[in-house]
């Protein structure tokens, strides 16, 4: 918390405000640009290490320049859309709707790490481990000319799961007990 320039007390107070806000709104919805896949998000580099006259190679994994640019772009979008947002400290559920630029086949798992890390970097929550209920949906292709593809993110307080499940998927109370 100190690294981000806030104190734990500030985060707790803000978290209480966010709880009240999320209980009023029930679901917070926002759109993000299409993320890079995990293959483009991370890079690997081999580094020579000398020990006892022999050279060994070890590899390091780091976030690529494309991944860093995406994280910064989302951070700025979130700051503009939610200027007084503070990191969430309670359990949440989230639904991700993937709208690709074309109707090609893709695996949503390749984008999840990038999205979760980016939302943590943008200050949506303290840690992505707070996401207790995550659902991914593939939607038809979408493009507005400038931006190709998007991800619609919906976040709700985890304790409200039964109500939210009905709201998001149109289920009945009987179906909620099965989930």
mmCIF file of N, CA and C in Angstrom, residues 8-24 86-90 157:
data_model
loop_
_atom_site.group_PDB
_atom_site.id
_atom_site.type_symbol
_atom_site.label_atom_id
_atom_site.label_comp_id
_atom_site.label_asym_id
_atom_site.label_seq_id
_atom_site.Cartn_x
_atom_site.Cartn_y
_atom_site.Cartn_z
ATOM 1 N N UNK A 8 -2.743 2.218 4.532
ATOM 2 C CA UNK A 8 -3.751 1.168 4.723
ATOM 3 C C UNK A 8 -5.070 1.753 5.222
ATOM 4 N N UNK A 9 -5.003 2.779 6.081
ATOM 5 C CA UNK A 9 -6.214 3.412 6.592
ATOM 6 C C UNK A 9 -7.019 4.024 5.451
ATOM 7 N N UNK A 10 -6.343 4.691 4.534
ATOM 8 C CA UNK A 10 -7.023 5.280 3.380
ATOM 9 C C UNK A 10 -7.695 4.202 2.543
ATOM 10 N N UNK A 11 -6.992 3.099 2.328
ATOM 11 C CA UNK A 11 -7.555 2.008 1.525
ATOM 12 C C UNK A 11 -8.777 1.419 2.218
ATOM 13 N N UNK A 12 -8.710 1.237 3.551
ATOM 14 C CA UNK A 12 -9.853 0.684 4.278
ATOM 15 C C UNK A 12 -11.064 1.605 4.159
ATOM 16 N N UNK A 13 -10.859 2.916 4.361
ATOM 17 C CA UNK A 13 -11.964 3.870 4.257
ATOM 18 C C UNK A 13 -12.538 3.868 2.849
ATOM 19 N N UNK A 14 -11.661 3.849 1.859
ATOM 20 C CA UNK A 14 -12.095 3.847 0.470
ATOM 21 C C UNK A 14 -12.810 2.546 0.137
ATOM 22 N N UNK A 15 -12.299 1.439 0.678
ATOM 23 C CA UNK A 15 -12.921 0.146 0.439
ATOM 24 C C UNK A 15 -14.346 0.140 0.985
ATOM 25 N N UNK A 16 -14.558 0.781 2.156
ATOM 26 C CA UNK A 16 -15.910 0.864 2.714
ATOM 27 C C UNK A 16 -16.813 1.680 1.792
ATOM 28 N N UNK A 17 -16.262 2.796 1.248
ATOM 29 C CA UNK A 17 -17.039 3.600 0.304
ATOM 30 C C UNK A 17 -17.376 2.804 -0.942
ATOM 31 N N UNK A 18 -16.399 2.007 -1.443
ATOM 32 C CA UNK A 18 -16.620 1.203 -2.644
ATOM 33 C C UNK A 18 -17.674 0.138 -2.369
ATOM 34 N N UNK A 19 -17.672 -0.440 -1.146
ATOM 35 C CA UNK A 19 -18.703 -1.421 -0.802
ATOM 36 C C UNK A 19 -20.080 -0.790 -0.889
ATOM 37 N N UNK A 20 -20.211 0.443 -0.319
ATOM 38 C CA UNK A 20 -21.500 1.131 -0.387
ATOM 39 C C UNK A 20 -21.857 1.428 -1.841
ATOM 40 N N UNK A 21 -20.884 1.876 -2.624
ATOM 41 C CA UNK A 21 -21.124 2.200 -4.025
ATOM 42 C C UNK A 21 -21.543 0.954 -4.792
ATOM 43 N N UNK A 22 -20.818 -0.162 -4.581
ATOM 44 C CA UNK A 22 -21.138 -1.382 -5.323
ATOM 45 C C UNK A 22 -22.475 -1.950 -4.877
ATOM 46 N N UNK A 23 -22.839 -1.772 -3.594
ATOM 47 C CA UNK A 23 -24.132 -2.284 -3.165
ATOM 48 C C UNK A 23 -25.260 -1.450 -3.773
ATOM 49 N N UNK A 24 -25.009 -0.146 -4.009
ATOM 50 C CA UNK A 24 -26.014 0.684 -4.661
ATOM 51 C C UNK A 24 -26.118 0.334 -6.138
ATOM 52 N N UNK A 86 -10.684 3.826 -5.910
ATOM 53 C CA UNK A 86 -9.660 3.290 -5.021
ATOM 54 C C UNK A 86 -9.678 1.770 -5.162
ATOM 55 N N UNK A 87 -8.565 1.103 -4.898
ATOM 56 C CA UNK A 87 -8.516 -0.352 -5.055
ATOM 57 C C UNK A 87 -9.511 -1.079 -4.149
ATOM 58 N N UNK A 88 -10.180 -2.061 -4.702
ATOM 59 C CA UNK A 88 -11.140 -2.884 -3.960
ATOM 60 C C UNK A 88 -10.365 -3.844 -3.075
ATOM 61 N N UNK A 89 -10.840 -4.059 -1.852
ATOM 62 C CA UNK A 89 -10.201 -4.989 -0.913
ATOM 63 C C UNK A 89 -11.110 -6.142 -0.523
ATOM 64 N N UNK A 90 -12.255 -6.295 -1.174
ATOM 65 C CA UNK A 90 -13.172 -7.368 -0.825
ATOM 66 C C UNK A 90 -13.352 -8.305 -2.018
ATOM 67 N N UNK A 157 -19.955 -7.348 -6.182
ATOM 68 C CA UNK A 157 -19.535 -7.848 -4.881
ATOM 69 C C UNK A 157 -19.899 -9.325 -4.810
#
